[in-house]
Coordinates of C-alpha atoms in Angstrom, one line a residue:
X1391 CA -26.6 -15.6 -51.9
X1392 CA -30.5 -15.8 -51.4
X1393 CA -32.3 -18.5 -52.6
X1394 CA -36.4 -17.2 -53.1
X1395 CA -38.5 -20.3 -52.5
X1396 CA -42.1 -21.1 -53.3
X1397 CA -44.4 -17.6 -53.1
X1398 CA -46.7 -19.8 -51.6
X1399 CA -44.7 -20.8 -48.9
X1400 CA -43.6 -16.9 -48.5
X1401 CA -40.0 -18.0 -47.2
X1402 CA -36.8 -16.3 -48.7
X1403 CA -33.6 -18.6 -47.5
X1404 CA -30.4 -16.1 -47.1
X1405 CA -27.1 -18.0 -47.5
X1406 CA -24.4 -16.1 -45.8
X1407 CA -20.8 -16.9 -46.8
X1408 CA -19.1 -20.3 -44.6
X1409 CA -17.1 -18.4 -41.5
X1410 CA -14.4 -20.3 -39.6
X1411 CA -16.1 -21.5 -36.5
X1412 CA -13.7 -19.7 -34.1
X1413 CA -15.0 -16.0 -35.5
X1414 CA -18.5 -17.5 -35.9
X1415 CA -18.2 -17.5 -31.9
X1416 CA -17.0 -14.6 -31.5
X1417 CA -19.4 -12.9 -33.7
X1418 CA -22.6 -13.8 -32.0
X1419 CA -20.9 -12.9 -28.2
X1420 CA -20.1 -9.2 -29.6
X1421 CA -22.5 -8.6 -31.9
X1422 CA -26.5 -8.1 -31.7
X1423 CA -28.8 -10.0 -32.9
X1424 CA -30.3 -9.7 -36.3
X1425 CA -33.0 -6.8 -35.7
X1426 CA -36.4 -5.7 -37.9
X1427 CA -35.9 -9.6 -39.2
X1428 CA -38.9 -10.1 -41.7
X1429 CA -41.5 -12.9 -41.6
X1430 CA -40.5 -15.7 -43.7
X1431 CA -36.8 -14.8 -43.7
X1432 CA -34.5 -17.5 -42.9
X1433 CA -31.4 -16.9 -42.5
X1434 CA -28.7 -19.6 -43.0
X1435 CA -25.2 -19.3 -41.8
X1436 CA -22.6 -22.0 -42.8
X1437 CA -19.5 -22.6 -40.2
X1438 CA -16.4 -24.6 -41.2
X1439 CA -13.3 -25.8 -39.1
X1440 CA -11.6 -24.8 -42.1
X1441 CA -9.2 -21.5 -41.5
X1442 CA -8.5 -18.6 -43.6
X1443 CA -4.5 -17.6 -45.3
X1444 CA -3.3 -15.3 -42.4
X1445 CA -1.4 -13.4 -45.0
X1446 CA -4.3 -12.7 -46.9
X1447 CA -8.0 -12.2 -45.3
X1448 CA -9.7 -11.7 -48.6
X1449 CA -8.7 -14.6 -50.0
X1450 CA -10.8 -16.5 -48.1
X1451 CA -13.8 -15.5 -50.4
X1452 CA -12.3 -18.1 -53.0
X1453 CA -11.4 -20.3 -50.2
X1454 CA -14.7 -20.6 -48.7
X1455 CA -16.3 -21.8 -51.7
X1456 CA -15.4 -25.1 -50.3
X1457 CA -17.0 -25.0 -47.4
X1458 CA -20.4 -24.3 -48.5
X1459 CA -22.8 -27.4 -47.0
X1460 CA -25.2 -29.5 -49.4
X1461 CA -28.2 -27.8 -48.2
X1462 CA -27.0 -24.4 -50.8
X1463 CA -25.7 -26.5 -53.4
X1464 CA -29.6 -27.9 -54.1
X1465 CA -31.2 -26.8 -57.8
X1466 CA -34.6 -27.9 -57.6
X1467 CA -35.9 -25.1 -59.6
X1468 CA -37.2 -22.5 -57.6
X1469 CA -35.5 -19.2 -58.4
X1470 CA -32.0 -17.8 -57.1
X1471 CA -30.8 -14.0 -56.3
X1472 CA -26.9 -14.3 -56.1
X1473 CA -24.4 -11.6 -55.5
X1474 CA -20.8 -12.9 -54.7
X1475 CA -18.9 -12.6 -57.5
X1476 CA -16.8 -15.5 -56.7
X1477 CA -19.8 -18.0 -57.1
X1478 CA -18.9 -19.3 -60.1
X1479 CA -16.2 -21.1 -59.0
X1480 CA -17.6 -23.1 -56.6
X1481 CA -19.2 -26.9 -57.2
X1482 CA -22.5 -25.6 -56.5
X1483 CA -22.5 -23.6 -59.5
X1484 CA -22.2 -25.9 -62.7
X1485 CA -25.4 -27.7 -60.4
X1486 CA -27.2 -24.8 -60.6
X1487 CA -26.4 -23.3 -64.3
X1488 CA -27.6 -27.1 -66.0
X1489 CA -30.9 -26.9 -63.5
X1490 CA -34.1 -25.2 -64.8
X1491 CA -33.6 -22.3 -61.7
X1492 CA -33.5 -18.2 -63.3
X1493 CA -30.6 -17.2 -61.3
X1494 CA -30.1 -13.7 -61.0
X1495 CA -27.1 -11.8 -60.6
X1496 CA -27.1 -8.3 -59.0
X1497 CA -23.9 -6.9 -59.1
X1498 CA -22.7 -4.7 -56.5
X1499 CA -19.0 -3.1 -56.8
X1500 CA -17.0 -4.3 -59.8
X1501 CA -14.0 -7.1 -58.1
X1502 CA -11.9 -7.0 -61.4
X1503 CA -10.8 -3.1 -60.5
X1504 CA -11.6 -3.5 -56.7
X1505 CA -7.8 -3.0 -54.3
X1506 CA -9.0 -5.5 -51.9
X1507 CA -8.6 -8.1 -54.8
X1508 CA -5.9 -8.0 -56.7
X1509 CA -4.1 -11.2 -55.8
X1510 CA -7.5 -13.1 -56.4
X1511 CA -7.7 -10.8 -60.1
X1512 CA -7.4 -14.2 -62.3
X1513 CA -10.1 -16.3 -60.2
X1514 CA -12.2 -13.1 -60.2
X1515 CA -12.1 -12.9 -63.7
X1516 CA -12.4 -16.5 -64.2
X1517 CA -15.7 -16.7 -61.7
X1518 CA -17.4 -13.6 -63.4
X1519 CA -16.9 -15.0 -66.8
X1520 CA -18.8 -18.5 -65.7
X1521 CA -21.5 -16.1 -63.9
X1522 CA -22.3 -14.2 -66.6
X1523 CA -22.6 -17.1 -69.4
X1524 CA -25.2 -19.1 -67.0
X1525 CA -27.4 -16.0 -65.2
X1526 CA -30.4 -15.7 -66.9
X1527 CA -31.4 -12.0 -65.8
X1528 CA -28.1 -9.3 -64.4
X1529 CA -28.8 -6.0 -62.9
X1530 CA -26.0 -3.4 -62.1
X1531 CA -25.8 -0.9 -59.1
X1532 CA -23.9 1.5 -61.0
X1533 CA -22.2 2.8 -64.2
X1534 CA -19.0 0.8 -63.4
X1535 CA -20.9 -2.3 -62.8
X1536 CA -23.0 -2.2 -65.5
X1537 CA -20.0 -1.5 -67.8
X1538 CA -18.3 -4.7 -66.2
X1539 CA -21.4 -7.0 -67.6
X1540 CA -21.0 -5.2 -70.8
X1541 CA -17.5 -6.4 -71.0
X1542 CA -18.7 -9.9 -70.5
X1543 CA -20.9 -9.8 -73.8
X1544 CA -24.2 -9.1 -71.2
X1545 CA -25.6 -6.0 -73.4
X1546 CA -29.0 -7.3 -71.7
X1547 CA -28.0 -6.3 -67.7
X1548 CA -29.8 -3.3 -66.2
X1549 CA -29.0 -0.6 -64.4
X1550 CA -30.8 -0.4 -60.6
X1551 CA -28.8 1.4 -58.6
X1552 CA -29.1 1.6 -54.8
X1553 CA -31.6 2.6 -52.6
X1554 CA -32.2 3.6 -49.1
X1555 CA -35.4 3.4 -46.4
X1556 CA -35.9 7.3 -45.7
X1557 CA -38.0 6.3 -43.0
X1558 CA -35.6 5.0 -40.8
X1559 CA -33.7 8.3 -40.3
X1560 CA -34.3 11.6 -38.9
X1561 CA -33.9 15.3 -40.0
X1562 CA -34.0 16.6 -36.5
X1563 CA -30.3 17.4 -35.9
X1564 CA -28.5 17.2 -32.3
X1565 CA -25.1 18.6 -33.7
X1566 CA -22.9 20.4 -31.2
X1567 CA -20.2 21.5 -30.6
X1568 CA -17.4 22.1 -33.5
X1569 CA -18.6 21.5 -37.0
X1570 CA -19.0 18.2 -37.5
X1571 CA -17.7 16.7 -40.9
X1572 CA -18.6 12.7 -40.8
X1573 CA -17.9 10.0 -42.9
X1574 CA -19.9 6.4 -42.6
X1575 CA -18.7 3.4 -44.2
X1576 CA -15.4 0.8 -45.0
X1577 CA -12.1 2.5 -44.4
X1578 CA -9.3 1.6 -46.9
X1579 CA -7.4 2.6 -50.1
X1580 CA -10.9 4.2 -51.5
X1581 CA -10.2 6.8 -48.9
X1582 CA -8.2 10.1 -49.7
X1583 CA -5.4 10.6 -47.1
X1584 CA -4.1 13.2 -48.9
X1585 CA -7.3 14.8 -49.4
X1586 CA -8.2 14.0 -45.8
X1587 CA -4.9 15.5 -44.2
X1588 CA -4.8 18.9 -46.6
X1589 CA -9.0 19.2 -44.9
X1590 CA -7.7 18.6 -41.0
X1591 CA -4.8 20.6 -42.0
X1592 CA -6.7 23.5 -42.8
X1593 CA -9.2 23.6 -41.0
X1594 CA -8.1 23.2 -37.4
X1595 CA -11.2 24.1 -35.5
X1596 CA -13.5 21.5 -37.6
X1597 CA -14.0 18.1 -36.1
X1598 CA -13.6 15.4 -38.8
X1599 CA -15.4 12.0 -37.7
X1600 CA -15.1 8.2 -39.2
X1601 CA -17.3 5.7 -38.5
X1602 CA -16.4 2.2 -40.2
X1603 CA -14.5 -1.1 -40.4
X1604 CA -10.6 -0.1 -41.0
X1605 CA -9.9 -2.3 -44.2
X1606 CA -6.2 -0.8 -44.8
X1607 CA -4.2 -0.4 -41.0
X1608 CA -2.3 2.9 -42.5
X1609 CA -5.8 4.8 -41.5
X1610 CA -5.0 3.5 -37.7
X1611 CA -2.1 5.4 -37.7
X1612 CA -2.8 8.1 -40.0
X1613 CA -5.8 9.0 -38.0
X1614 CA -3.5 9.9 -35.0
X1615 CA -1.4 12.4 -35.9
X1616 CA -4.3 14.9 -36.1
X1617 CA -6.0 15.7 -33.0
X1618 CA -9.2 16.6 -34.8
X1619 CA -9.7 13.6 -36.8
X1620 CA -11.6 10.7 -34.8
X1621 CA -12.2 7.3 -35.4
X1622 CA -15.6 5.9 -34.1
X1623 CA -14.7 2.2 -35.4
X1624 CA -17.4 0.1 -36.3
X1625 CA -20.9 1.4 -35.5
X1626 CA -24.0 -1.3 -36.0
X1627 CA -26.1 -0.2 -38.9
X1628 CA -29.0 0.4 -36.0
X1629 CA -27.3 3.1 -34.7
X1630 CA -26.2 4.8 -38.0
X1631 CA -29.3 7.5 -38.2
X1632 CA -28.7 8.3 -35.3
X1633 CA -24.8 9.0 -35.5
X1634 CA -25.7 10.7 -38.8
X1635 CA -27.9 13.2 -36.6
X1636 CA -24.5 14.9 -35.2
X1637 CA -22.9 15.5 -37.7
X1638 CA -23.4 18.9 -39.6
X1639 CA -22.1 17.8 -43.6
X1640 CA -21.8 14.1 -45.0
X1641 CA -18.3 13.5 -46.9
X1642 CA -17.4 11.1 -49.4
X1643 CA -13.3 11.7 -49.4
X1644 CA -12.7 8.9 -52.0
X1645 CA -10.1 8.6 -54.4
X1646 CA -11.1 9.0 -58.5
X1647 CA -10.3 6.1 -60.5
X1648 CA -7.8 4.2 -58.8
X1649 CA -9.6 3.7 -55.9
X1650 CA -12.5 3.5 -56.7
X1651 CA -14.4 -0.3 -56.2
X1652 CA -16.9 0.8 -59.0
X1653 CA -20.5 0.0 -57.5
X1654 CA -23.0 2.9 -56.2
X1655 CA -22.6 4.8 -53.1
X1656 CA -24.9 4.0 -50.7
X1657 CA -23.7 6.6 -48.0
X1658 CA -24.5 9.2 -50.3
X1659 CA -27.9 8.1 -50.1
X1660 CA -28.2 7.4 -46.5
X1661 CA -26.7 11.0 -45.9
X1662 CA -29.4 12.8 -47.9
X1663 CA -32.3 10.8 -45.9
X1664 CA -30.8 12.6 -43.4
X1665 CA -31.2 16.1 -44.2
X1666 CA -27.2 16.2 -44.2
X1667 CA -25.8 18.4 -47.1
X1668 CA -22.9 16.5 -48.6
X1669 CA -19.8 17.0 -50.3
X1670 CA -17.8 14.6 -52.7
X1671 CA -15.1 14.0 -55.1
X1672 CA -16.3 13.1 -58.5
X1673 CA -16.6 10.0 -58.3
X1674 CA -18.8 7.6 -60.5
X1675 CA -22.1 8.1 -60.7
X1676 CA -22.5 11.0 -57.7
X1677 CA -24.2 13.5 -59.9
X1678 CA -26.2 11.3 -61.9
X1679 CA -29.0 9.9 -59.2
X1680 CA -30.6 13.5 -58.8
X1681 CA -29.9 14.3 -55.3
X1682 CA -30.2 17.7 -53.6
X1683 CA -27.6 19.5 -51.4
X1684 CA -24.5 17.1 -52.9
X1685 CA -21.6 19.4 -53.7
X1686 CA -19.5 17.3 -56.0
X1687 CA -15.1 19.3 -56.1
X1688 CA -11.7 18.1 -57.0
X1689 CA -10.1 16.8 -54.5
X1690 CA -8.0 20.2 -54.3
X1691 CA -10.9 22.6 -53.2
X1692 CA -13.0 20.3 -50.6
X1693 CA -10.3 22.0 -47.9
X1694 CA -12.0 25.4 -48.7
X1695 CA -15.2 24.4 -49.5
X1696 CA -15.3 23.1 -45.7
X1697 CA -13.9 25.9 -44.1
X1698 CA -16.8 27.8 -46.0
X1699 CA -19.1 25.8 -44.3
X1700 CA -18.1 25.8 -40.9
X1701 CA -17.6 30.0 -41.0
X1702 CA -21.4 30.4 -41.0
X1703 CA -23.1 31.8 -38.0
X1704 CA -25.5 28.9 -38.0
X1705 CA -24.9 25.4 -38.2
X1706 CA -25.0 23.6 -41.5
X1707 CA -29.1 23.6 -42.4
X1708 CA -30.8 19.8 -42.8
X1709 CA -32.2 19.9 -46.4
X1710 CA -34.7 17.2 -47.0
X1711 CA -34.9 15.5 -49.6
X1712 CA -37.8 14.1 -51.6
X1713 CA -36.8 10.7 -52.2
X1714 CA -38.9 9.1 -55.5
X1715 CA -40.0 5.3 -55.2
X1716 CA -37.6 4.1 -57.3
X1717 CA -34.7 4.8 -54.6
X1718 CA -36.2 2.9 -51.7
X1719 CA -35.2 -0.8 -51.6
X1720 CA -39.0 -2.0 -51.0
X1721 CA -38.8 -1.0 -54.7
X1722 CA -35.6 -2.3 -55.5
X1723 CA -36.2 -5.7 -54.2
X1724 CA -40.1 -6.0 -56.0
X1725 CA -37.7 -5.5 -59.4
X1726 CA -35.5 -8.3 -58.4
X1727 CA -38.6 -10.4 -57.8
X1728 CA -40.0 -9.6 -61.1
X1729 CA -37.4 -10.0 -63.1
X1730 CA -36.8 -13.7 -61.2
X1731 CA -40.8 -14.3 -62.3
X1732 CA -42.2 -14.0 -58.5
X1733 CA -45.3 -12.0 -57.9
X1734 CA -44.9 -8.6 -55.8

């Protein structure tokens, strides 16, 4: 949640969800600090003693609605950019829908269809339906998400998909060695295996790398039993352009339809500003944001499509792309400020 004070004042307040203290800590000894941080950016981030189910992590995004401390629960007007779809069920909300604020809801993936949900699927439903009777302005990542306002009577919501910030990567490759097939991004039940093992499989001499948090703990195991499959873990968003420089084809290896968490693919993006050619499954909305160099197969024929690739005598060519401003997210976020009434 971001609350987008006074353009006079030039200050946007980001509320980050409540953490338990105890990973708070932990957190801020392992990870960096918050880099490129804007001028008149504050960042907020709530802590609570309070701990999550052990049984179930995700949980904890309806749980943590409690814990969120006076100082986000104000509605004095000014306007309000929310995202977390489980908003709506917290006591800050029924403040905020009867106040004169334009809250705006930008929906990323759609949590009704998303796997990591599905024992929170009532509160889901119940939060999105609240959300979407108050928000005065909606705007949609993707086909799936858009669809998901349209099933909550919100025929108004807009589609503004995601975006990317082609200056922060380079085309200048450093690939070596075996071909390089990489994959950026969350690791869990959107993933292929099948699809994943028939590519390693086949194509022996091809190294196949993931970079990302491992949602679903079958990957840690999975990823093991083929020697040229490796798992980077986590890698800081700072050093992503640069990882994306060895590799020699982007992959999306998701699963179609159930699977799928039904937002827009950002890595797809972030591949292209790359140079990276890139190959996909069909899922939603791939073909439809006018990319270059994005192979979209079944499932069945990215195995041969890759051992294609990597039987050229040169390595995979960078293909640049020319990126319009409408898919940067300097332009994304000035139509989230319009549409809240702020000036650009």
């Amino acid at each position: 949640m971001s609350k987008l004070l006074d353009p006079s004042q030039a200050v946007v307040e980001v509320f980050s969800r409540p953490e338990p203290v105890v990973k708070t800590v932990l957190d801020r000894v392992r990870a960096r600090p918050r880099a490129n941080d804007l001028t008149g950016v504050e960042y907020v981030d709530p802590v609570t003693l309070r701990l999550p189910a052990l049984n179930d992590r995700f949980r904890w995004w309806d749980d943590s609605l409690r814990c969120f401390p006076e100082r986000a629960r104000e509605a004095d007007g000014r306007p309000v950019v929310v995202w977390n779809p489980m908003l709506g069920r917290s006591s800050w909300w029924p403040r905020l829908s009867a106040s004169a604020a334009h809250v705006h809801l930008d929906l990323l993936d759609d949590w009704t269809v998303h796997y990591a949900f599905r024992n929170l699927r009532a509160e889901v439903e119940e939060s999105y339906g609240r959300m979407f009777a108050s928000a005065a302005t909606i705007t949609a990542n993707s086909e799936g998400t858009l669809a998901l306002a349209q099933r909550f009577g919100r025929s108004d919501a807009r589609l503004l998909p995601n975006g990317v910030d082609p200056e922060r990567f380079d085309l200048q490759s450093r690939a070596s060695g075996p071909f390089t097939v990489g994959y950026v991004g969350k690791i869990g039940e959107r993933l292929d295996l099948e699809l994943i093992a028939d590519a390693a499989r086949t194509n022996p001499a091809v190294r196949f790398v993931f970079a990302g948090p491992v949602l679903d703990g079958e990957f840690r195991s999975f990823h093991q039993t083929f020697p040229n499959i490796e798992w980077l873990g986590d890698v800081h968003y700072e050093d992503m352009p640069d990882l994306l420089r060895s590799f020699d084809v982007g992959w999306v290896p998701h699963r179609v339809g159930a699977g799928e968490v039904g937002g827009d693919v950002i890595k797809t993006y972030e591949y292209r500003a790359a140079g990276l050619p890139v190959l996909s499954t069909p899922i939603i909305g791939i073909g439809d944001r006018g990319f270059s160099a994005v192979t979209v197969l079944p499932s069945s024929e990215h195995a041969g499509w890759l051992k294609d690739a990597s039987r050229l005598e040169d390595r995979a060519q960078r293909v640049p792309e020319d990126f319009p401003q409408d898919v940067t997210w300097r332009w994304k976020t000035a139509e989230v400020l319009r549409a809240v009434g702020l000036p650009v």
